[in-house]
Each structure stands twice: as C-alpha cells, then as structure tokens.
CSV table of C-alpha atoms in Angstrom, one decimal:
chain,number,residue,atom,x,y,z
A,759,UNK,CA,-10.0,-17.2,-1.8
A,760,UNK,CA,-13.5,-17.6,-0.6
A,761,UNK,CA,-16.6,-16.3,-2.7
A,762,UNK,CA,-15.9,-15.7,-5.8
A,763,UNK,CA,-18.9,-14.9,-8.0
A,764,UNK,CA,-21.1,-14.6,-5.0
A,765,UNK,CA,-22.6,-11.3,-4.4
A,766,UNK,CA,-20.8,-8.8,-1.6
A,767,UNK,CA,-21.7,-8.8,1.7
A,768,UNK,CA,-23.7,-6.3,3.5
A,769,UNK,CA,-21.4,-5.7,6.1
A,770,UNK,CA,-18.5,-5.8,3.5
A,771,UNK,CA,-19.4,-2.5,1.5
A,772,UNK,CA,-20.7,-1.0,5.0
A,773,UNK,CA,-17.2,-1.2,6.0
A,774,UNK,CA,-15.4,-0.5,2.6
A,775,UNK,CA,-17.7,2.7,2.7
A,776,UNK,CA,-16.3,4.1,5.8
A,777,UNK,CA,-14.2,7.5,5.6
A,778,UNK,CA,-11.3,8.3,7.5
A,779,UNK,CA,-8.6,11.6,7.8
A,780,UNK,CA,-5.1,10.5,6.4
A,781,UNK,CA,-3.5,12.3,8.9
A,782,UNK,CA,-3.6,16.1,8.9
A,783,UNK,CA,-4.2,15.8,4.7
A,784,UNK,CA,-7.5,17.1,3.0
A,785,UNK,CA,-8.1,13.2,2.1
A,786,UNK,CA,-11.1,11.3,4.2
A,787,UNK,CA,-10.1,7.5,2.4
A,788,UNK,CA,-11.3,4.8,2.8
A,789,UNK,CA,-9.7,1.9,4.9
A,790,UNK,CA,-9.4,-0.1,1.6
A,791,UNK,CA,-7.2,1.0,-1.1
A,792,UNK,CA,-6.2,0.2,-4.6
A,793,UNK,CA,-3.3,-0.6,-5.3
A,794,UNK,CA,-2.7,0.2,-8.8
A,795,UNK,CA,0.6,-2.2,-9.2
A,796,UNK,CA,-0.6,-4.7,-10.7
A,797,UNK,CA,-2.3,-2.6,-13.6
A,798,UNK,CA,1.5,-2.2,-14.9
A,799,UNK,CA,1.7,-6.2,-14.7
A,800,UNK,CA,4.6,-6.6,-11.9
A,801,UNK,CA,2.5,-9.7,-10.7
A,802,UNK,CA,1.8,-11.4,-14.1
A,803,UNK,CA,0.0,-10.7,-17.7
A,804,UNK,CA,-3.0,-7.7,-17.2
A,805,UNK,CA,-5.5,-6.9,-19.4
A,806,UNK,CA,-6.1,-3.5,-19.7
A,807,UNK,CA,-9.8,-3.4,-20.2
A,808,UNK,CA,-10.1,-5.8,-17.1
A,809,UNK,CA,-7.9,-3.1,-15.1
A,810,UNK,CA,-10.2,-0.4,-16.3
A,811,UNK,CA,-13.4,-1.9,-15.2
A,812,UNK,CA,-12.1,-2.9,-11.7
A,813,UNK,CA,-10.9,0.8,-11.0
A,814,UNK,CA,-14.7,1.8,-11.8
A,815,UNK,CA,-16.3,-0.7,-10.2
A,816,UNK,CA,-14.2,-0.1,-6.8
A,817,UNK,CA,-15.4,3.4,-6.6
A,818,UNK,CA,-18.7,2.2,-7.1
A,819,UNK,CA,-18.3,-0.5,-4.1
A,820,UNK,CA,-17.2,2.6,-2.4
A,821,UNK,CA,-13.3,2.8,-2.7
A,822,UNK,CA,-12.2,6.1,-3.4
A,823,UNK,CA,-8.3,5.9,-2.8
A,824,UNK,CA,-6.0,4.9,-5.4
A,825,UNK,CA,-2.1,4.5,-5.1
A,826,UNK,CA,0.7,4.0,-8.2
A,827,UNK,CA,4.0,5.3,-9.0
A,828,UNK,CA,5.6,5.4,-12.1
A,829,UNK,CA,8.1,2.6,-11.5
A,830,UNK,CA,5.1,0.3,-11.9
A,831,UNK,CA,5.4,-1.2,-15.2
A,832,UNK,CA,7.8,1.4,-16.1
A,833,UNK,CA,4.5,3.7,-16.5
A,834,UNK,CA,2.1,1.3,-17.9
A,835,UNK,CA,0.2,1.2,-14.4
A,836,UNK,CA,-0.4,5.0,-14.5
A,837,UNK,CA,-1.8,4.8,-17.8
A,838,UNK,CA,-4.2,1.9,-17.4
A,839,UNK,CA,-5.5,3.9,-14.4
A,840,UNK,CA,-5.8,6.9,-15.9
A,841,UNK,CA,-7.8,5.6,-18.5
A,842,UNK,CA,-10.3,4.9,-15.7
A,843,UNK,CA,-9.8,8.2,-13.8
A,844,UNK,CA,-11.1,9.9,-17.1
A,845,UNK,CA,-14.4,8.1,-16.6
A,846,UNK,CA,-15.5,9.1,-13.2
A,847,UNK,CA,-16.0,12.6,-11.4
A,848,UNK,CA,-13.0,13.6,-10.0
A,849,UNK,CA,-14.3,14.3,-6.8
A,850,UNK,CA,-15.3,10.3,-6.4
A,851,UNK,CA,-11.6,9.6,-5.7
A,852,UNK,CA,-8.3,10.6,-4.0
A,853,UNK,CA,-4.9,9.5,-6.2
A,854,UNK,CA,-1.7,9.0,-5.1
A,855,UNK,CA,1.6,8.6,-7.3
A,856,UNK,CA,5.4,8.2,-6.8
A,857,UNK,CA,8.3,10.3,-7.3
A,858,UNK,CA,12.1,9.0,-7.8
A,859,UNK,CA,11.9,5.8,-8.9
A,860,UNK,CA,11.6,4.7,-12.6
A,861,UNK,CA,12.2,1.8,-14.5
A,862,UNK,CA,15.0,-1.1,-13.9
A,863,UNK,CA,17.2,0.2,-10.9
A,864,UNK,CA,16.7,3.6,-11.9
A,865,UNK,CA,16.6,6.5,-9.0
A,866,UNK,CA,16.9,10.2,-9.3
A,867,UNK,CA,15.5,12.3,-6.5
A,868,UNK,CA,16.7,15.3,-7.9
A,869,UNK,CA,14.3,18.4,-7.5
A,870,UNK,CA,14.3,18.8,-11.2
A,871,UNK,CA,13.9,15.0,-11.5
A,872,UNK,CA,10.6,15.1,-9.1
A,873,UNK,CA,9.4,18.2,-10.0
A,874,UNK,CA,9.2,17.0,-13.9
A,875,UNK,CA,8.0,13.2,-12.9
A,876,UNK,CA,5.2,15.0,-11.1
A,877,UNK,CA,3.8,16.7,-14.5
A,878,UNK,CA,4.3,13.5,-16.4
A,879,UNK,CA,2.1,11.6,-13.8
A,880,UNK,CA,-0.5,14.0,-14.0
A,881,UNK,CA,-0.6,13.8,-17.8
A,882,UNK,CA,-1.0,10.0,-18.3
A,883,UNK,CA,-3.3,10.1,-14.6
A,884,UNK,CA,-5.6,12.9,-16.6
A,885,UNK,CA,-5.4,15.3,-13.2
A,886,UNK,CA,-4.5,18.8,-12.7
A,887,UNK,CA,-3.6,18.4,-9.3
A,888,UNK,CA,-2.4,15.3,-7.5
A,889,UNK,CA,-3.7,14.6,-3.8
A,890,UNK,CA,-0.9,12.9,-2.7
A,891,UNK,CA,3.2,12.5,-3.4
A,892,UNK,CA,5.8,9.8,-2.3
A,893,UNK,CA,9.0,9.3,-2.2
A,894,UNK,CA,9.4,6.0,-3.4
A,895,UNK,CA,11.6,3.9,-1.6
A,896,UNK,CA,13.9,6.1,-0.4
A,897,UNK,CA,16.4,4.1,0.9
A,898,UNK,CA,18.1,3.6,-2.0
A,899,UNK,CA,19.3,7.0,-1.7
A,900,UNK,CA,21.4,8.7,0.5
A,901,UNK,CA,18.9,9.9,3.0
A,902,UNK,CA,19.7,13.1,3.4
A,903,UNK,CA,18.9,14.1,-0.6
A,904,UNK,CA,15.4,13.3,0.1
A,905,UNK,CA,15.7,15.4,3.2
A,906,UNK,CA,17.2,18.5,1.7
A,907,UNK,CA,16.4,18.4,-2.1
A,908,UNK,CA,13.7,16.6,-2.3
A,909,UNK,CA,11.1,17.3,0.3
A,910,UNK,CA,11.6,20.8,-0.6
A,911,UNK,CA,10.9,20.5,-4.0
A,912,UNK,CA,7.7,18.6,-3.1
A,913,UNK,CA,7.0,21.3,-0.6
A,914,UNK,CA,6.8,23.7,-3.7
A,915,UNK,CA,5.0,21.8,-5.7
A,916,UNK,CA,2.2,21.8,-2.6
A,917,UNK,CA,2.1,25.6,-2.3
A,918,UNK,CA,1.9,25.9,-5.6
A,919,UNK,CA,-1.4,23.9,-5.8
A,920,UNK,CA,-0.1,20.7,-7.7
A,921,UNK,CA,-0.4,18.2,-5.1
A,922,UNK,CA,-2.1,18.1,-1.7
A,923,UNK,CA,0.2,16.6,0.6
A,924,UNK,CA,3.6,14.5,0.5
A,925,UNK,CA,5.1,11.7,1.9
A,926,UNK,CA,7.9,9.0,2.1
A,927,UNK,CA,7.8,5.2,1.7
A,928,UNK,CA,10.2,2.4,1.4
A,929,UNK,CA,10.7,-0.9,3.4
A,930,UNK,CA,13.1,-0.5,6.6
A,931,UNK,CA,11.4,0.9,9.3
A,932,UNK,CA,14.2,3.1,10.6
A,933,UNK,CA,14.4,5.3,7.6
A,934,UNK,CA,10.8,7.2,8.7
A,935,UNK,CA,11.9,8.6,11.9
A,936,UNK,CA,15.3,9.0,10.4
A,937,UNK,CA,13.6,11.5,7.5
A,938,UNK,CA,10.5,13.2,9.9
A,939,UNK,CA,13.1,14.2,12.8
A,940,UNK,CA,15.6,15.5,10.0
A,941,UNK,CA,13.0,17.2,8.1
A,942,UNK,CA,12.0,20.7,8.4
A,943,UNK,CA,9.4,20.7,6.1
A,944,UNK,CA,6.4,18.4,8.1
A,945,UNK,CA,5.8,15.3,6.5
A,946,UNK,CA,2.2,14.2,6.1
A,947,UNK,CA,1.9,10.8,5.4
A,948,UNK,CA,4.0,7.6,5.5
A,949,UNK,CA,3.6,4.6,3.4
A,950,UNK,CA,4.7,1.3,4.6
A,951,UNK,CA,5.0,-2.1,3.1
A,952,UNK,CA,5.4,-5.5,4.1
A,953,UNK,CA,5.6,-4.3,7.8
A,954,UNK,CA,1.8,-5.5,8.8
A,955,UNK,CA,0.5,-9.1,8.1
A,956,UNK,CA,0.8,-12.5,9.4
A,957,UNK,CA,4.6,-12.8,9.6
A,958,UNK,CA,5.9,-8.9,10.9
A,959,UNK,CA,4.0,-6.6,13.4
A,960,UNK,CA,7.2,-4.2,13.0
A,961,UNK,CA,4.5,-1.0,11.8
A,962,UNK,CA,2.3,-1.8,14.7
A,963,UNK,CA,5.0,-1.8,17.0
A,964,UNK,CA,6.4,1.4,15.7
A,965,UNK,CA,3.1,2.7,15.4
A,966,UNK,CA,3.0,6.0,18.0
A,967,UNK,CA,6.2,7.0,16.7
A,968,UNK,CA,5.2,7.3,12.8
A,969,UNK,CA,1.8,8.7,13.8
A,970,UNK,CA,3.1,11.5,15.5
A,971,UNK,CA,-0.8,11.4,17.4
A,972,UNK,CA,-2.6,11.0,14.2
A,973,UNK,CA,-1.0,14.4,12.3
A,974,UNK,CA,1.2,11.9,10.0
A,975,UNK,CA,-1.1,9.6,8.2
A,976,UNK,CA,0.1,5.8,8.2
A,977,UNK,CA,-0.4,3.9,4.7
A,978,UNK,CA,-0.3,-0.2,5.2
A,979,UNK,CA,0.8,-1.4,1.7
A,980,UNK,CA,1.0,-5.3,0.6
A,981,UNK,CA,-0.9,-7.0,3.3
A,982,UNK,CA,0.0,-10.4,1.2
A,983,UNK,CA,3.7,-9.5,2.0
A,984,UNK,CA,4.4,-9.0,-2.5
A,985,UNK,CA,2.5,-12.3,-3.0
A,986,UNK,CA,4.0,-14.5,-0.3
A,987,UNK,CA,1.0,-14.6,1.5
A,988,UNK,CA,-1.0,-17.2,-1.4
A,989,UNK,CA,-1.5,-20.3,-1.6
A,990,UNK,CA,0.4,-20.3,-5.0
A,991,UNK,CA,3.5,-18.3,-3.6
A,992,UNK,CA,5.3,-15.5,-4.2
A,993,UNK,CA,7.1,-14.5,-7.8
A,994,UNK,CA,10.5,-15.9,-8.5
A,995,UNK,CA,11.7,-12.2,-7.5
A,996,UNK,CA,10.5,-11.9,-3.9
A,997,UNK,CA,13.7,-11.4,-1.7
A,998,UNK,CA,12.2,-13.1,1.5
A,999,UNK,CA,14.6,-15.7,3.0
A,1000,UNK,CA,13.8,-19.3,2.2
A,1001,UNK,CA,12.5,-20.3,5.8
A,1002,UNK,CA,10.2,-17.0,5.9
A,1003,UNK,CA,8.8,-18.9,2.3
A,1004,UNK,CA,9.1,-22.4,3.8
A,1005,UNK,CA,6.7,-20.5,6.5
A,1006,UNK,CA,4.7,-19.3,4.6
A,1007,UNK,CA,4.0,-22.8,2.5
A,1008,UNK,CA,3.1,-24.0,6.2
A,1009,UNK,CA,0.5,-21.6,6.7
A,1010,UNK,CA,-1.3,-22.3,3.6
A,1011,UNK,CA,-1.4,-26.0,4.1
A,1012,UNK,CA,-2.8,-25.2,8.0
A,1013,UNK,CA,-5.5,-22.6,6.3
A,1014,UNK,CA,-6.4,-25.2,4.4
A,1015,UNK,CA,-7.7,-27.5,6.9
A,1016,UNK,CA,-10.0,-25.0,8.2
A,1017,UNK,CA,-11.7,-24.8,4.2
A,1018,UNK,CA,-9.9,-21.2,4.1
A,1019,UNK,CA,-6.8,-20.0,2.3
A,1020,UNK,CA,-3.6,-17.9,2.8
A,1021,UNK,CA,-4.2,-14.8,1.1
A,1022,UNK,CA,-7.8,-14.6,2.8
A,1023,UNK,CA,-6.5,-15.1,6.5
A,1024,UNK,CA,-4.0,-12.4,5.6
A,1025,UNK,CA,-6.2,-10.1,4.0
A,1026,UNK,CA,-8.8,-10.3,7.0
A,1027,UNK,CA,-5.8,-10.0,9.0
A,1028,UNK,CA,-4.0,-6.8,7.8
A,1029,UNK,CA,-7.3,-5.3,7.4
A,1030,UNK,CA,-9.8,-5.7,9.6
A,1031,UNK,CA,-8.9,-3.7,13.4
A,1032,UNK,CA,-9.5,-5.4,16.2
A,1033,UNK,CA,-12.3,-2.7,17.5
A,1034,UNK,CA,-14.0,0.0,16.2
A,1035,UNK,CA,-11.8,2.6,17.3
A,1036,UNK,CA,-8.5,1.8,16.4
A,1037,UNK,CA,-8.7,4.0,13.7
A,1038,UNK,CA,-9.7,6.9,15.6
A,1039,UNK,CA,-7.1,6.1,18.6
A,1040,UNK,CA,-4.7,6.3,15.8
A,1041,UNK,CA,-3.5,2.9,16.6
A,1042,UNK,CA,-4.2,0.9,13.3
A,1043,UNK,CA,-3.3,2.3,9.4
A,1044,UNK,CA,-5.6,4.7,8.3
A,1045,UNK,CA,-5.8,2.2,4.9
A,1046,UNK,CA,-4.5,-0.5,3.7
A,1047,UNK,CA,-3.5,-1.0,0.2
A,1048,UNK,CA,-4.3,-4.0,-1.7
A,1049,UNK,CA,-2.9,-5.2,-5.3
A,1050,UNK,CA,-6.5,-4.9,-7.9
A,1051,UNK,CA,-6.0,-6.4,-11.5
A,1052,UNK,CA,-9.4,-6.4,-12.3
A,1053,UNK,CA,-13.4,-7.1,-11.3
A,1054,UNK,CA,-12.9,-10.6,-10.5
A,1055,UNK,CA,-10.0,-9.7,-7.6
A,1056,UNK,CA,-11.8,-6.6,-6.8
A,1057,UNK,CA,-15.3,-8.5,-5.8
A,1058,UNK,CA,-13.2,-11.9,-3.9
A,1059,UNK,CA,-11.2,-9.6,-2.2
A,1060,UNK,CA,-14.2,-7.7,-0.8
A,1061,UNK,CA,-16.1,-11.1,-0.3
A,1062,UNK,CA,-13.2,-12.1,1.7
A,1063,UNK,CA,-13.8,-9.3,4.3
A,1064,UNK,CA,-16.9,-10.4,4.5
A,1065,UNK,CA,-16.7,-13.6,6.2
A,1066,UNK,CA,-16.4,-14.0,9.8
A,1067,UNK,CA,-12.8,-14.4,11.6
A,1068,UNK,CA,-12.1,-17.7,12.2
A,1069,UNK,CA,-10.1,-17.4,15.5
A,1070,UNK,CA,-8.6,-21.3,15.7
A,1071,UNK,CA,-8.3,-21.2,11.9
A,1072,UNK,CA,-6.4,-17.6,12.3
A,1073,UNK,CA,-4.3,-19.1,15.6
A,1074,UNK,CA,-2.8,-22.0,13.2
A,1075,UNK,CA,-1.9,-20.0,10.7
A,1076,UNK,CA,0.1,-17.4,12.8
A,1077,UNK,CA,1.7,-20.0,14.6
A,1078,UNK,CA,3.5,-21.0,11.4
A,1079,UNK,CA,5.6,-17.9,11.4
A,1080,UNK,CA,6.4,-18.3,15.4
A,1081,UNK,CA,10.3,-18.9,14.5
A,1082,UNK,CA,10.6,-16.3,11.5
A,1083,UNK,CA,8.2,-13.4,12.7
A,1084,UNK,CA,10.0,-10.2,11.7
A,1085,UNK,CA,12.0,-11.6,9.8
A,1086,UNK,CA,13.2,-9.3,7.1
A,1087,UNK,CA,15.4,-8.9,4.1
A,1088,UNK,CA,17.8,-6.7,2.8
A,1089,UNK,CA,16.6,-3.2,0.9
A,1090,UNK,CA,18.6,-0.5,-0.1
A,1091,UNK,CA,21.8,1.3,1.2
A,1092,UNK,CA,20.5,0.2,4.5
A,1093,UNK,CA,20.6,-3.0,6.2
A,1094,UNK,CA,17.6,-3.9,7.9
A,1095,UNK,CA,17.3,-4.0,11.8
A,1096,UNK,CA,17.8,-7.2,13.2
C-alpha cells in the first residue's frame, strides 16, 4: 500500500471524522471502523502492545467505532482491545461484540448461552454496557433459533440497559430478510461481509431491502474480501474458489502497472461513496469495517484514502473479476444463491 510513514492527509482525517446514524441506534459512527480481528491474531502473529496503541491512536485520528466478537482468537481479540478501551473516555467510542459463536466450530445461540457471553464480553471489554450486539454468523444455525430464542433474549438484555441495540451478521445474503421479516422484535442493524469490494456488489444490490429506508443500519465488513484482496493473498484458510483467487492474483499484477496495489484499490473502493450523499440517501453502508493490527496499518490504511481515485487504474482492476463477479462460496446450513 501507498504512504507508509508519510503523514495523513488532510482530507483523509476530514473524512474519517465524519459522523453518521447507524440506523435508528443511539450510535453516530464513523464511516471507518475497526475491526478488532486481527487483535486475536486470525490473520498472523500480533503484538499486543502494537494492538493497544493502534486502538488509541484511531480514536485520536477520529475513529470511534470498534467491532469484535469473542470467536476472534477464541477471546484474545476482546482482551487486547479492552486493554485499550480502559485508556480512553468512554464516551470517545461506540463498541460492538458478538454473541454465539466461540472457539473452533463452536455455536450455541441459546438465550442462556448469549445472555452469559454478553457479561463475559463486557468484563474483558471493561464496559458496563455494550452499544451494540450480533449474532454471529447465523447461518450455522437453524434460523429460526435466532428468531425465536435468541433475538429475544437480546431484546432483554436491551431493556434492561446492557446493550444499546442488536443485530445479525453472517455471509449469505438471504438469511437477513429471512430473520427481519420473521422477526417480531425489530432488528437494528445488519452486518455484512465479503458482500462489497472489487469482486461482489451483492449488498449494494440488496441494499433498499436491508435498509428498510435507513431504520436498519447496514455494517460493510472485510472490504479486502478476508485478505484476498492483497497483493500477498489470502490465508491458506479462505474458502474462495480457485478462479475467484486466480482473479484476484490478476488484479494485483494490473494495479501494479498503475504504481498502486490490490488492497489500496479495494480499500478506496469499498470505502469511499461515489457522492456525498449516499450516506444520507441510505444508499451506501453507514461504515465499513477494516481489519487494524497496529499503528503502522492504522496510518497506511488512512493514507490510502487519501490519495486520489485513479479511474483507468480502478477500471483494470475490476475488469479482472468480469467472469467471477459474485461469485461466492459455501457457508453454513445454507447454500449460497447462485
């Protein structure tokens, strides 16, 4: 990626520093945010110090959202970023943990489960209340526990003051509508993943159905598709297809000829909305997570959004993925669409 070491852009933070309402929630993010994952090292080694300093230093480049779940490094990343949490005012961020997924190919979305798993998360987060609760990849359950056990339970947990809003995530796109049209209880945010970069459009597309007219708030996770979108590849574990990877090895060679890289055309990409108002005209995710292991990533990721869109450079590298665009892979108990 471009810029590391070099100081942030301007028009970088400016952006970064913007505020907007996840749907009908009390939270006003902003359209970055961290992405706590690789604090529990699911991408590689981490070093905990080096985790704690880049949670500090994005809330003082003005990123005040903050995702994990417990599954990440079967709690590890919950720790290392509660060890930052502790350090700043709790008003300088909004957190947002998991509920029903643990460690290895663990799942229990019992109410007792969640209700329990949302106590231990606030212990090792160091928060009395937590601003946000998802369901974590639901559909490796039968959908209609997380319908009628566990929404409700999380509904209790909100009136009872311990968290501010809940929500669902997972990776097929059919198993949001599925749970907000079953549900009772409203649902107030939706996370997806792996749905909006340079090889899928599928969240955009389903966009005005998830957003319900901007009540639901829509969360774009992984806008580097789980590490796909790099020049060095993805981890041995990513289930893409090998001609979505052969595409994506195209793409970085193409990037390359215009003196930019893969992961920076997809960042600028997933993250940057074509107008001003997309946001608003709830057209475009209200943030977008990206993966933060420490200052370093924090400050070229930031850099990144600072340089100008290269539209022939941006052109090649989407044409790479003409033949395998939404292409997906298999997740859960359901199959994905085709």
């Amino acid at each position: 990626m471009e810029a590391v070491g070099e100081e942030i852009p301007a028009g970088a933070l400016e952006f970064v520093r913007q505020r907007n309402r996840l749907g009908r929630t009390h939270m006003e993010v902003s359209p970055i945010g961290f992405g706590a994952s690789p604090l529990g090292g699911v991408f590689g080694g981490i070093n905990e110090e080096d985790g704690v300093a880049a949670v500090i230093e994005a809330v003082r480049c003005g990123i005040n959202y903050f995702d994990v779940s417990p599954f990440y490094g079967n709690t590890r990343a919950e720790t290392v970023l509660g060890a930052a949490l502790r350090q700043l005012p709790r008003e300088s961020f909004y957190v947002s943990t998991k509920v029903g997924r643990y460690g290895g190919a663990t799942f229990d979305f019992s109410a007792e489960r969640v209700t329990r798993s949302v106590q231990e998360s606030c212990e090792r987060l160091g928060v009395d209340k937590l601003d946000l609760v998802l369901c974590h990849d639901i559909e490796f359950v039968r959908l209609d526990q997380i319908v009628s056990e566990t929404i409700p339970a999380l509904q209790k947990l909100k009136e009872a003051g311990k968290i501010g809003a809940l929500g669902i995530s997972g990776y097929p796109m059919d198993i949001f509508p599925y749970v907000m049209d079953s549900s009772s209880i409203p649902i107030d945010v939706v996370l997806s993943y792996c749905h909006h970069n340079l090889h899928d459009d599928a969240l955009l597309r389903s966009f005005a159905d998830l957003s319900r007219g901007g009540a639901v708030g829509v969360i774009n996770a992984s806008a580097l598709s789980m590490g796909l979108l790099t020049d060095r590849g993805p981890p041995e574990w990513h289930p893409a297809p090998e001609a979505l990877k052969d595409a994506a090895r195209k793409a970085a060679v193409r990037a390359s000829k215009f003196k930019s890289d893969l992961a920076a055309e997809a960042l600028r990409y997933a993250i940057l909305p074509p107008n001003q108002h997309a946001i608003h005209d709830h057209s475009w995710p209200t943030t977008t997570l990206i993966g933060i292991d420490s200052v370093r990533t924090l400050h070229t990721n930031l850099c990144t959004l600072g340089v100008p869109v290269q539209e022939c450079a941006r052109a090649a590298v989407l044409s790479a993925f003409d033949e395998v665009r939404n292409t997906t892979w298999p997740s859960g108990l359901i199959a994905p669409s085709e």
